[in-house]
Structure formats: C-alpha cells, structure tokens
Amino acid sequence: MARMTMIEAIREAHDVAMAADERVVVFGEDVGFFGGVFRCTAGLQEKYGKSRCFDAPINESGIVGTAIGMAAYGLKPVIEIQFADYVYPAYDQIVSEAARLRHRSNADFTCPLVIRMPTGGGIFGGQTHSQSPEALFTHVSGLKVVMPSNPRDAKGLLLAAIDDPDPVIFFEPKRLYNGPFDGHHDKPVESWKSHPLGEVPDGEDIVPLGKAAIRRAGAEVTVLAYGTMVFVAEAAAEETGVDAEVIDLRSLMPLDLEAIVASVQKTGRCVIVHEATRTSGFGAELMALVQEHCFYHLEAPVIRVTGWDTPYPHAQEWEYFPGPGRVGEALKKVMED
C-alpha cells in the first residue's frame, strides 16, 4: 500500500474511476489545467484529455446544472465547488433538480452525480472560506452526504460515491488535506505519511457508504464525530483519561444508526461533536436519534460540542473551533451526571 495525503488519495480515486469508466467526467473552476485550488485533480487533464477533465466558468449554478444534465443522459460527472461556502448559488439546482430526479421521473432517470467541496475551518479562511454546511444537505431527501476523515476513507468513499446511482455531496475537511489535526494549532504539523490511516490500498478499494468506523474503543462514553472532529475527540479522550469510544460516522446520509445505538447502549453516555454552528446542526438530529433509540440506556443527558452561532471569525479562529479543551470539558461533565 502507498502512503498518501488526503489530496493524493482523492486524486487517486478520480484516476481509478476515470480509467475504469469512460463515462466519468471531471470539471469545475480551475480543476483542469491547474489541477484544482488544492491540487486534487492535478494531472487528470493531461492524462485523460480536455473532454473528460476541464475548466468551467465561475458559475456554481451553471456547473451543477450542467452536471445534472450530463448525469441524466448517462454520464457520471464528478464536479468540484472550490469551497463549500460557494455552493449556495447552486443550492436550488441541487435540491430541486438533482435530489428529485429519480422520484419525479418514477426512476426513469437517475442522477449519478458527485459534488466535491472542501469544508470547515482551521486554516484562517475567515467567514467565507470556513463554513460547514452539511446539515443543509442532510435535510434534503434524495441526497447522500459523506465526510471522510483520512486518506484511506477519502479514496474508498469517493469511489463508492462515483459508483452510486444517486447524487452524493462529498465534503472534504481541508484542515485534513495534508495531515491529521487534533485541534492543537500550536503543535508541530503531523503528516499523513507517518500516520496509519495514510496507508491507502491500490486499485479499486471501495469503502461502502453508510458504514461508520470505531476509531477508538471505549466503555464509558460514546463520542459521535466526523471529519476533523474525529481527531479532536481522540485527543480529548487521551488528555482527560475518559475511556471514550470515538465513532467516525463517515457517512451522514445514509447514517449507520446500528453502530451508534450499539455503542451508546454499551456506554450509557453520549457526546456529539461537530464544527458547524450549533442551532439546527447535524448534531441535533444525532441527539434526537440517540434519545429515541437509547433512552432507557442513557445514564446522563446527551451533550453537544459545536461551533458557535456566529459567522466563522478570522481573528478568533481557535475560540470558535471546537478544540480538545472544550470536548474534554464535555467528556468530564457527562461522566459527572
């Protein structure tokens, strides 16, 4: 197995899919000649030509609308929105067209479309380059929503998304592109090259959608996390000494409810962590599901640790970012109740 960054793993997934199926096309702003703002598509245009990997105008609604038409006619477009913050002009196309196509056509048409988006903060991107809008898409019937936390999952989940007959929103935590991040911004940066999850199998190694992974086994409290927050949760557990079981959801829709229920019924406690704003965040849905399915097993109220209900600040980035200190406080509090 090769060792890769998440950027390289995503690029590898594109390459494997494009080599296997000529219907796979890749496009977006600067993804062709330049290889994407984060270089996730570098070299694909040179290898597969300008008809299969090409640049698009700066028009998110146009990019998504074109991709939906391509998908309806049998192609398998994989498109990039440069930052998740820029997807809003295309939201109507995604919700009203891509998500509804199978249902409104009585399955005569499907929409095998993947929309890739760098998401989240931790890079001093400010309020217009740091948002985490996943809850806006988990709310929409007909969409699948994925967020990997490491290179191995990034490749495997992207291959599964490309193979899926329905539209998949694929969020990529940009703070994890080049290495894992536990929330301690003042520590030296760690590379994926020295991390076990930086080992990526060759070829078509698919990670199925809808299956969570236990990143840290534990018996005292279940932590539900995804993306960057997986590593923050692991760090908080180690630093507090709380025997936490950290579950990496990986897929938000479909959700691995079975894994969540099994863990919470075992531990009797639950902490939910995400970087997005608190109100109406995906953590609220997770909390409701835990209460519904695990009520008689809970020893304490479920706690959420999230971003604040404000635009993502630039100067106070680390006060906004749910770091291991805040997560650790939640772990200790849930153990006291």
mmCIF file of C-alpha atoms in Angstrom:
data_model
loop_
_atom_site.group_PDB
_atom_site.id
_atom_site.type_symbol
_atom_site.label_atom_id
_atom_site.label_comp_id
_atom_site.label_asym_id
_atom_site.label_seq_id
_atom_site.Cartn_x
_atom_site.Cartn_y
_atom_site.Cartn_z
ATOM 1 C CA MET A 1 0.000 0.000 0.000
ATOM 2 C CA ALA A 2 1.169 3.501 -0.812
ATOM 3 C CA ARG A 3 1.262 6.302 1.761
ATOM 4 C CA MET A 4 -0.699 9.341 0.635
ATOM 5 C CA THR A 5 -2.067 12.641 1.774
ATOM 6 C CA MET A 6 -5.818 13.093 1.501
ATOM 7 C CA ILE A 7 -5.215 15.242 -1.587
ATOM 8 C CA GLU A 8 -3.292 12.418 -3.246
ATOM 9 C CA ALA A 9 -5.914 9.846 -2.222
ATOM 10 C CA ILE A 10 -8.724 11.915 -3.741
ATOM 11 C CA ARG A 11 -6.695 12.350 -6.921
ATOM 12 C CA GLU A 12 -6.062 8.586 -6.976
ATOM 13 C CA ALA A 13 -9.803 7.890 -6.670
ATOM 14 C CA HIS A 14 -10.502 10.120 -9.664
ATOM 15 C CA ASP A 15 -7.801 8.349 -11.649
ATOM 16 C CA VAL A 16 -9.063 4.851 -10.798
ATOM 17 C CA ALA A 17 -12.667 5.770 -11.643
ATOM 18 C CA MET A 18 -11.779 7.536 -14.899
ATOM 19 C CA ALA A 19 -9.617 4.639 -16.052
ATOM 20 C CA ALA A 20 -12.375 2.117 -15.315
ATOM 21 C CA ASP A 21 -15.319 4.007 -16.820
ATOM 22 C CA GLU A 22 -15.157 6.485 -19.686
ATOM 23 C CA ARG A 23 -18.478 7.962 -18.556
ATOM 24 C CA VAL A 24 -16.735 9.597 -15.579
ATOM 25 C CA VAL A 25 -16.018 13.265 -16.316
ATOM 26 C CA VAL A 26 -14.425 15.818 -14.006
ATOM 27 C CA PHE A 27 -14.889 19.572 -14.125
ATOM 28 C CA GLY A 28 -15.176 22.759 -12.101
ATOM 29 C CA GLU A 29 -13.358 26.032 -11.555
ATOM 30 C CA ASP A 30 -9.623 25.575 -12.249
ATOM 31 C CA VAL A 31 -9.771 21.761 -11.947
ATOM 32 C CA GLY A 32 -8.404 21.112 -15.442
ATOM 33 C CA PHE A 33 -5.130 22.796 -16.418
ATOM 34 C CA PHE A 34 -4.310 23.999 -12.885
ATOM 35 C CA GLY A 35 -5.483 20.826 -11.116
ATOM 36 C CA GLY A 36 -7.802 22.469 -8.599
ATOM 37 C CA VAL A 37 -7.185 25.068 -5.920
ATOM 38 C CA PHE A 38 -5.949 22.297 -3.587
ATOM 39 C CA ARG A 39 -4.453 20.217 -6.467
ATOM 40 C CA CYS A 40 -6.886 17.305 -6.012
ATOM 41 C CA THR A 41 -7.273 16.890 -9.790
ATOM 42 C CA ALA A 42 -3.702 17.646 -10.849
ATOM 43 C CA GLY A 43 -2.593 15.699 -13.914
ATOM 44 C CA LEU A 44 -6.030 14.356 -14.850
ATOM 45 C CA GLN A 45 -6.497 16.640 -17.842
ATOM 46 C CA GLU A 46 -3.076 15.742 -19.190
ATOM 47 C CA LYS A 47 -3.845 12.035 -18.827
ATOM 48 C CA TYR A 48 -7.482 11.905 -19.955
ATOM 49 C CA GLY A 49 -7.839 14.933 -22.198
ATOM 50 C CA LYS A 50 -9.866 18.131 -22.142
ATOM 51 C CA SER A 51 -13.158 16.391 -22.911
ATOM 52 C CA ARG A 52 -13.033 14.429 -19.640
ATOM 53 C CA CYS A 53 -11.337 16.909 -17.284
ATOM 54 C CA PHE A 54 -11.953 20.562 -17.990
ATOM 55 C CA ASP A 55 -12.335 24.012 -16.508
ATOM 56 C CA ALA A 56 -15.705 25.669 -16.036
ATOM 57 C CA PRO A 57 -16.706 29.333 -15.727
ATOM 58 C CA ILE A 58 -17.040 30.860 -12.258
ATOM 59 C CA ASN A 59 -20.709 29.969 -12.026
ATOM 60 C CA GLU A 60 -21.651 27.366 -9.420
ATOM 61 C CA SER A 61 -25.290 27.081 -10.522
ATOM 62 C CA GLY A 62 -24.107 26.587 -14.087
ATOM 63 C CA ILE A 63 -21.575 23.936 -13.086
ATOM 64 C CA VAL A 64 -24.131 21.949 -11.095
ATOM 65 C CA GLY A 65 -26.912 22.435 -13.653
ATOM 66 C CA THR A 66 -24.682 21.210 -16.479
ATOM 67 C CA ALA A 67 -23.612 18.212 -14.409
ATOM 68 C CA ILE A 68 -27.241 17.272 -13.684
ATOM 69 C CA GLY A 69 -27.985 17.267 -17.410
ATOM 70 C CA MET A 70 -24.928 15.131 -18.076
ATOM 71 C CA ALA A 71 -25.960 12.679 -15.355
ATOM 72 C CA ALA A 72 -29.499 12.400 -16.705
ATOM 73 C CA TYR A 73 -28.065 11.472 -20.102
ATOM 74 C CA GLY A 74 -25.861 8.698 -18.714
ATOM 75 C CA LEU A 75 -22.550 10.338 -17.835
ATOM 76 C CA LYS A 76 -21.085 10.269 -14.319
ATOM 77 C CA PRO A 77 -19.869 13.783 -13.544
ATOM 78 C CA VAL A 78 -17.613 14.474 -10.573
ATOM 79 C CA ILE A 79 -17.560 18.217 -10.025
ATOM 80 C CA GLU A 80 -15.686 20.444 -7.624
ATOM 81 C CA ILE A 81 -17.016 23.510 -5.845
ATOM 82 C CA GLN A 82 -13.863 25.363 -4.773
ATOM 83 C CA PHE A 83 -15.102 25.909 -1.217
ATOM 84 C CA ALA A 84 -18.294 24.674 0.442
ATOM 85 C CA ASP A 85 -19.028 28.343 1.177
ATOM 86 C CA TYR A 86 -19.577 28.894 -2.563
ATOM 87 C CA VAL A 87 -22.236 26.234 -3.080
ATOM 88 C CA TYR A 88 -25.239 28.417 -2.207
ATOM 89 C CA PRO A 89 -25.881 29.767 -5.745
ATOM 90 C CA ALA A 90 -26.230 26.119 -6.826
ATOM 91 C CA TYR A 91 -28.425 25.059 -3.901
ATOM 92 C CA ASP A 92 -31.654 25.306 -5.910
ATOM 93 C CA GLN A 93 -30.225 23.082 -8.660
ATOM 94 C CA ILE A 94 -29.089 20.511 -6.095
ATOM 95 C CA VAL A 95 -32.313 20.460 -4.073
ATOM 96 C CA SER A 96 -34.938 20.991 -6.761
ATOM 97 C CA GLU A 97 -33.339 19.029 -9.603
ATOM 98 C CA ALA A 98 -30.576 16.581 -8.598
ATOM 99 C CA ALA A 99 -32.251 15.328 -5.430
ATOM 100 C CA ARG A 100 -35.689 14.977 -7.042
ATOM 101 C CA LEU A 101 -34.843 13.494 -10.435
ATOM 102 C CA ARG A 102 -35.288 9.827 -9.520
ATOM 103 C CA HIS A 103 -38.596 10.442 -7.714
ATOM 104 C CA ARG A 104 -40.186 12.847 -10.175
ATOM 105 C CA SER A 105 -39.355 10.591 -13.142
ATOM 106 C CA ASN A 106 -40.571 7.427 -11.399
ATOM 107 C CA ALA A 107 -36.976 6.145 -11.681
ATOM 108 C CA ASP A 108 -36.862 6.602 -15.455
ATOM 109 C CA PHE A 109 -33.919 8.940 -14.766
ATOM 110 C CA THR A 110 -31.306 8.936 -12.041
ATOM 111 C CA CYS A 111 -28.594 11.439 -11.190
ATOM 112 C CA PRO A 112 -25.215 9.730 -10.685
ATOM 113 C CA LEU A 113 -23.513 12.966 -9.703
ATOM 114 C CA VAL A 114 -20.768 13.674 -7.134
ATOM 115 C CA ILE A 115 -20.307 17.214 -5.826
ATOM 116 C CA ARG A 116 -16.956 17.599 -4.044
ATOM 117 C CA MET A 117 -16.439 20.511 -1.646
ATOM 118 C CA PRO A 118 -13.600 21.482 0.721
ATOM 119 C CA THR A 119 -15.221 22.277 4.069
ATOM 120 C CA GLY A 120 -14.519 23.539 7.572
ATOM 121 C CA GLY A 121 -12.045 25.858 9.223
ATOM 122 C CA GLY A 122 -8.683 25.690 10.897
ATOM 123 C CA ILE A 123 -6.810 27.394 8.047
ATOM 124 C CA PHE A 124 -7.638 31.044 8.851
ATOM 125 C CA GLY A 125 -10.033 31.226 5.931
ATOM 126 C CA GLY A 126 -12.451 33.580 7.693
ATOM 127 C CA GLN A 127 -16.195 33.574 7.379
ATOM 128 C CA THR A 128 -16.373 32.917 3.629
ATOM 129 C CA HIS A 129 -13.872 30.035 3.437
ATOM 130 C CA SER A 130 -14.555 28.080 6.641
ATOM 131 C CA GLN A 131 -18.223 27.100 6.711
ATOM 132 C CA SER A 132 -19.550 23.594 7.386
ATOM 133 C CA PRO A 133 -22.983 23.443 5.694
ATOM 134 C CA GLU A 134 -23.538 19.673 5.848
ATOM 135 C CA ALA A 135 -26.855 19.962 7.723
ATOM 136 C CA LEU A 136 -28.361 21.872 4.779
ATOM 137 C CA PHE A 137 -27.895 18.747 2.653
ATOM 138 C CA THR A 138 -28.728 16.008 5.171
ATOM 139 C CA HIS A 139 -32.152 17.656 5.407
ATOM 140 C CA VAL A 140 -32.863 17.034 1.701
ATOM 141 C CA SER A 141 -34.435 13.718 0.695
ATOM 142 C CA GLY A 142 -32.677 12.200 -2.305
ATOM 143 C CA LEU A 143 -29.150 13.301 -1.409
ATOM 144 C CA LYS A 144 -26.367 11.283 0.174
ATOM 145 C CA VAL A 145 -23.835 13.150 2.305
ATOM 146 C CA VAL A 146 -20.294 11.963 3.035
ATOM 147 C CA MET A 147 -17.351 13.386 5.003
ATOM 148 C CA PRO A 148 -14.126 11.337 5.277
ATOM 149 C CA SER A 149 -11.546 11.961 7.985
ATOM 150 C CA ASN A 150 -8.464 10.366 6.420
ATOM 151 C CA PRO A 151 -6.839 9.427 3.095
ATOM 152 C CA ARG A 152 -7.881 5.775 3.110
ATOM 153 C CA ASP A 153 -11.543 6.629 3.597
ATOM 154 C CA ALA A 154 -11.336 9.572 1.207
ATOM 155 C CA LYS A 155 -10.330 7.304 -1.664
ATOM 156 C CA GLY A 156 -12.691 4.470 -0.786
ATOM 157 C CA LEU A 157 -15.707 6.668 -0.108
ATOM 158 C CA LEU A 158 -15.154 8.761 -3.239
ATOM 159 C CA LEU A 159 -15.039 5.612 -5.359
ATOM 160 C CA ALA A 160 -18.284 4.457 -3.724
ATOM 161 C CA ALA A 161 -19.839 7.868 -4.351
ATOM 162 C CA ILE A 162 -18.860 7.845 -8.027
ATOM 163 C CA ASP A 163 -20.334 4.352 -8.367
ATOM 164 C CA ASP A 164 -23.609 5.366 -6.693
ATOM 165 C CA PRO A 165 -26.631 5.966 -8.971
ATOM 166 C CA ASP A 166 -27.836 8.962 -6.951
ATOM 167 C CA PRO A 167 -26.329 12.376 -6.127
ATOM 168 C CA VAL A 168 -23.670 12.419 -3.406
ATOM 169 C CA ILE A 169 -22.439 15.531 -1.595
ATOM 170 C CA PHE A 170 -18.802 14.831 -0.762
ATOM 171 C CA PHE A 171 -17.326 17.109 1.895
ATOM 172 C CA GLU A 172 -13.535 17.225 2.293
ATOM 173 C CA PRO A 173 -12.216 18.762 5.563
ATOM 174 C CA LYS A 174 -9.481 20.976 4.186
ATOM 175 C CA ARG A 175 -7.630 21.086 7.512
ATOM 176 C CA LEU A 176 -7.033 17.356 6.989
ATOM 177 C CA TYR A 177 -5.803 17.524 3.395
ATOM 178 C CA ASN A 178 -2.125 17.208 4.327
ATOM 179 C CA GLY A 179 -2.249 15.610 7.759
ATOM 180 C CA PRO A 180 -4.375 14.719 10.800
ATOM 181 C CA PHE A 181 -5.250 17.588 13.147
ATOM 182 C CA ASP A 182 -6.213 17.186 16.791
ATOM 183 C CA GLY A 183 -7.094 20.820 17.419
ATOM 184 C CA HIS A 184 -3.774 21.837 19.000
ATOM 185 C CA HIS A 185 -2.844 24.522 16.490
ATOM 186 C CA ASP A 186 0.360 25.419 18.348
ATOM 187 C CA LYS A 187 1.851 21.931 17.973
ATOM 188 C CA PRO A 188 4.035 20.819 15.032
ATOM 189 C CA VAL A 189 2.049 19.716 11.986
ATOM 190 C CA GLU A 190 1.803 15.952 11.536
ATOM 191 C CA SER A 191 1.932 14.376 8.085
ATOM 192 C CA TRP A 192 -0.274 11.597 6.752
ATOM 193 C CA LYS A 193 2.934 9.930 5.588
ATOM 194 C CA SER A 194 3.617 8.794 9.168
ATOM 195 C CA HIS A 195 0.015 8.020 10.162
ATOM 196 C CA PRO A 196 -1.536 4.531 9.812
ATOM 197 C CA LEU A 197 -4.585 5.940 8.022
ATOM 198 C CA GLY A 198 -2.255 7.448 5.433
ATOM 199 C CA GLU A 199 -1.776 3.937 4.030
ATOM 200 C CA VAL A 200 -4.082 3.679 1.007
ATOM 201 C CA PRO A 201 -4.741 0.369 -0.804
ATOM 202 C CA ASP A 202 -4.052 0.234 -4.510
ATOM 203 C CA GLY A 203 -6.744 -0.026 -7.143
ATOM 204 C CA GLU A 204 -10.484 -0.031 -6.604
ATOM 205 C CA ASP A 205 -10.676 -0.339 -2.820
ATOM 206 C CA ILE A 206 -14.235 0.838 -2.041
ATOM 207 C CA VAL A 207 -15.445 1.932 1.397
ATOM 208 C CA PRO A 208 -19.251 1.467 1.393
ATOM 209 C CA LEU A 209 -21.485 4.425 2.117
ATOM 210 C CA GLY A 210 -23.483 4.257 5.332
ATOM 211 C CA LYS A 211 -20.921 2.424 7.467
ATOM 212 C CA ALA A 212 -19.307 4.108 10.484
ATOM 213 C CA ALA A 213 -15.900 3.175 11.918
ATOM 214 C CA ILE A 214 -14.804 2.902 15.542
ATOM 215 C CA ARG A 215 -11.586 4.925 15.771
ATOM 216 C CA ARG A 216 -11.078 4.451 19.492
ATOM 217 C CA ALA A 217 -12.732 1.703 21.513
ATOM 218 C CA GLY A 218 -14.049 2.658 24.953
ATOM 219 C CA ALA A 219 -16.547 1.744 27.647
ATOM 220 C CA GLU A 220 -17.540 4.961 29.460
ATOM 221 C CA VAL A 221 -18.951 7.338 26.839
ATOM 222 C CA THR A 222 -19.669 7.333 23.116
ATOM 223 C CA VAL A 223 -18.379 10.261 21.058
ATOM 224 C CA LEU A 224 -20.055 10.766 17.675
ATOM 225 C CA ALA A 225 -17.885 12.787 15.304
ATOM 226 C CA TYR A 226 -16.920 13.182 11.667
ATOM 227 C CA GLY A 227 -14.236 14.929 9.654
ATOM 228 C CA THR A 228 -11.644 16.879 11.632
ATOM 229 C CA MET A 229 -13.537 16.384 14.886
ATOM 230 C CA VAL A 230 -12.638 12.679 14.941
ATOM 231 C CA PHE A 231 -9.036 13.548 15.823
ATOM 232 C CA VAL A 232 -10.091 16.274 18.246
ATOM 233 C CA ALA A 233 -12.276 13.732 20.067
ATOM 234 C CA GLU A 234 -9.431 11.221 20.232
ATOM 235 C CA ALA A 235 -7.115 13.863 21.681
ATOM 236 C CA ALA A 236 -9.716 14.923 24.264
ATOM 237 C CA ALA A 237 -10.192 11.341 25.398
ATOM 238 C CA GLU A 238 -6.457 10.806 25.834
ATOM 239 C CA GLU A 239 -5.932 14.097 27.665
ATOM 240 C CA THR A 240 -8.836 13.679 30.093
ATOM 241 C CA GLY A 241 -8.354 9.981 30.732
ATOM 242 C CA VAL A 242 -12.029 9.317 29.991
ATOM 243 C CA ASP A 243 -12.488 5.895 28.393
ATOM 244 C CA ALA A 244 -14.353 7.231 25.365
ATOM 245 C CA GLU A 245 -15.405 5.267 22.306
ATOM 246 C CA VAL A 246 -14.907 7.540 19.289
ATOM 247 C CA ILE A 247 -17.105 6.734 16.304
ATOM 248 C CA ASP A 248 -16.235 8.244 12.929
ATOM 249 C CA LEU A 249 -19.594 8.467 11.158
ATOM 250 C CA ARG A 250 -18.035 8.885 7.683
ATOM 251 C CA SER A 251 -21.493 8.938 6.042
ATOM 252 C CA LEU A 252 -24.100 11.327 7.410
ATOM 253 C CA MET A 253 -26.731 10.151 4.931
ATOM 254 C CA PRO A 254 -27.149 7.202 4.916
ATOM 255 C CA LEU A 255 -26.321 7.034 8.618
ATOM 256 C CA ASP A 256 -25.032 3.938 10.415
ATOM 257 C CA LEU A 257 -27.657 4.051 13.155
ATOM 258 C CA GLU A 258 -26.941 0.456 14.138
ATOM 259 C CA ALA A 259 -23.336 1.295 15.102
ATOM 260 C CA ILE A 260 -24.451 4.377 17.050
ATOM 261 C CA VAL A 261 -27.110 2.509 19.003
ATOM 262 C CA ALA A 262 -24.815 -0.412 19.811
ATOM 263 C CA SER A 263 -22.156 1.910 21.195
ATOM 264 C CA VAL A 264 -24.470 4.136 23.259
ATOM 265 C CA GLN A 265 -26.291 1.153 24.713
ATOM 266 C CA LYS A 266 -22.888 -0.169 25.799
ATOM 267 C CA THR A 267 -21.518 3.071 27.311
ATOM 268 C CA GLY A 268 -24.728 4.739 28.542
ATOM 269 C CA ARG A 269 -23.426 8.210 27.710
ATOM 270 C CA CYS A 270 -23.014 10.249 24.543
ATOM 271 C CA VAL A 271 -21.154 13.381 23.417
ATOM 272 C CA ILE A 272 -21.674 14.726 19.893
ATOM 273 C CA VAL A 273 -19.013 16.890 18.248
ATOM 274 C CA HIS A 274 -19.132 18.906 15.037
ATOM 275 C CA GLU A 275 -17.553 22.086 13.736
ATOM 276 C CA ALA A 276 -20.717 23.550 12.203
ATOM 277 C CA THR A 277 -22.895 26.035 14.047
ATOM 278 C CA ARG A 278 -24.923 24.638 16.918
ATOM 279 C CA THR A 279 -28.534 25.562 16.123
ATOM 280 C CA SER A 280 -30.093 23.090 13.675
ATOM 281 C CA GLY A 281 -26.693 21.466 13.133
ATOM 282 C CA PHE A 282 -26.497 17.766 12.315
ATOM 283 C CA GLY A 283 -25.726 17.119 15.972
ATOM 284 C CA ALA A 284 -29.336 17.957 16.821
ATOM 285 C CA GLU A 285 -30.517 15.114 14.588
ATOM 286 C CA LEU A 286 -27.971 12.754 16.128
ATOM 287 C CA MET A 287 -29.122 13.764 19.613
ATOM 288 C CA ALA A 288 -32.754 13.087 18.706
ATOM 289 C CA LEU A 289 -31.885 9.647 17.327
ATOM 290 C CA VAL A 290 -29.876 8.727 20.426
ATOM 291 C CA GLN A 291 -32.727 9.821 22.689
ATOM 292 C CA GLU A 292 -35.253 7.913 20.587
ATOM 293 C CA HIS A 293 -33.341 4.636 20.350
ATOM 294 C CA CYS A 294 -31.270 4.614 23.560
ATOM 295 C CA PHE A 295 -33.383 6.462 26.123
ATOM 296 C CA TYR A 296 -33.531 3.649 28.676
ATOM 297 C CA HIS A 297 -29.773 3.055 28.421
ATOM 298 C CA LEU A 298 -28.689 6.678 28.985
ATOM 299 C CA GLU A 299 -27.096 7.498 32.336
ATOM 300 C CA ALA A 300 -26.785 11.241 31.573
ATOM 301 C CA PRO A 301 -28.123 13.840 29.132
ATOM 302 C CA VAL A 302 -26.513 13.896 25.690
ATOM 303 C CA ILE A 303 -24.064 16.811 25.261
ATOM 304 C CA ARG A 304 -23.181 18.657 22.045
ATOM 305 C CA VAL A 305 -19.868 20.423 21.405
ATOM 306 C CA THR A 306 -20.085 22.575 18.276
ATOM 307 C CA GLY A 307 -19.143 25.799 16.587
ATOM 308 C CA TRP A 308 -20.912 28.928 17.800
ATOM 309 C CA ASP A 309 -23.985 30.523 16.226
ATOM 310 C CA THR A 310 -21.923 33.249 14.562
ATOM 311 C CA PRO A 311 -20.083 33.638 11.275
ATOM 312 C CA TYR A 312 -16.715 31.900 11.458
ATOM 313 C CA PRO A 313 -14.290 34.559 12.778
ATOM 314 C CA HIS A 314 -10.797 35.091 11.438
ATOM 315 C CA ALA A 315 -9.090 36.697 14.422
ATOM 316 C CA GLN A 316 -10.753 34.352 16.957
ATOM 317 C CA GLU A 317 -10.486 31.174 14.915
ATOM 318 C CA TRP A 318 -9.447 28.968 17.840
ATOM 319 C CA GLU A 319 -12.151 30.293 20.128
ATOM 320 C CA TYR A 320 -14.699 29.190 17.546
ATOM 321 C CA PHE A 321 -13.071 25.877 16.619
ATOM 322 C CA PRO A 322 -14.299 23.056 18.938
ATOM 323 C CA GLY A 323 -10.898 22.050 20.271
ATOM 324 C CA PRO A 324 -9.854 19.272 22.647
ATOM 325 C CA GLY A 325 -10.288 21.571 25.651
ATOM 326 C CA ARG A 326 -13.994 22.101 25.016
ATOM 327 C CA VAL A 327 -14.538 18.458 24.083
ATOM 328 C CA GLY A 328 -12.650 17.359 27.187
ATOM 329 C CA GLU A 329 -14.872 19.506 29.402
ATOM 330 C CA ALA A 330 -17.929 17.812 27.860
ATOM 331 C CA LEU A 331 -16.452 14.366 28.491
ATOM 332 C CA LYS A 332 -15.835 15.167 32.152
ATOM 333 C CA LYS A 333 -19.256 16.734 32.569
ATOM 334 C CA VAL A 334 -21.145 13.777 31.080
ATOM 335 C CA MET A 335 -19.253 11.475 33.435
ATOM 336 C CA GLU A 336 -20.296 13.547 36.457
ATOM 337 C CA ASP A 337 -24.043 13.448 35.704
#
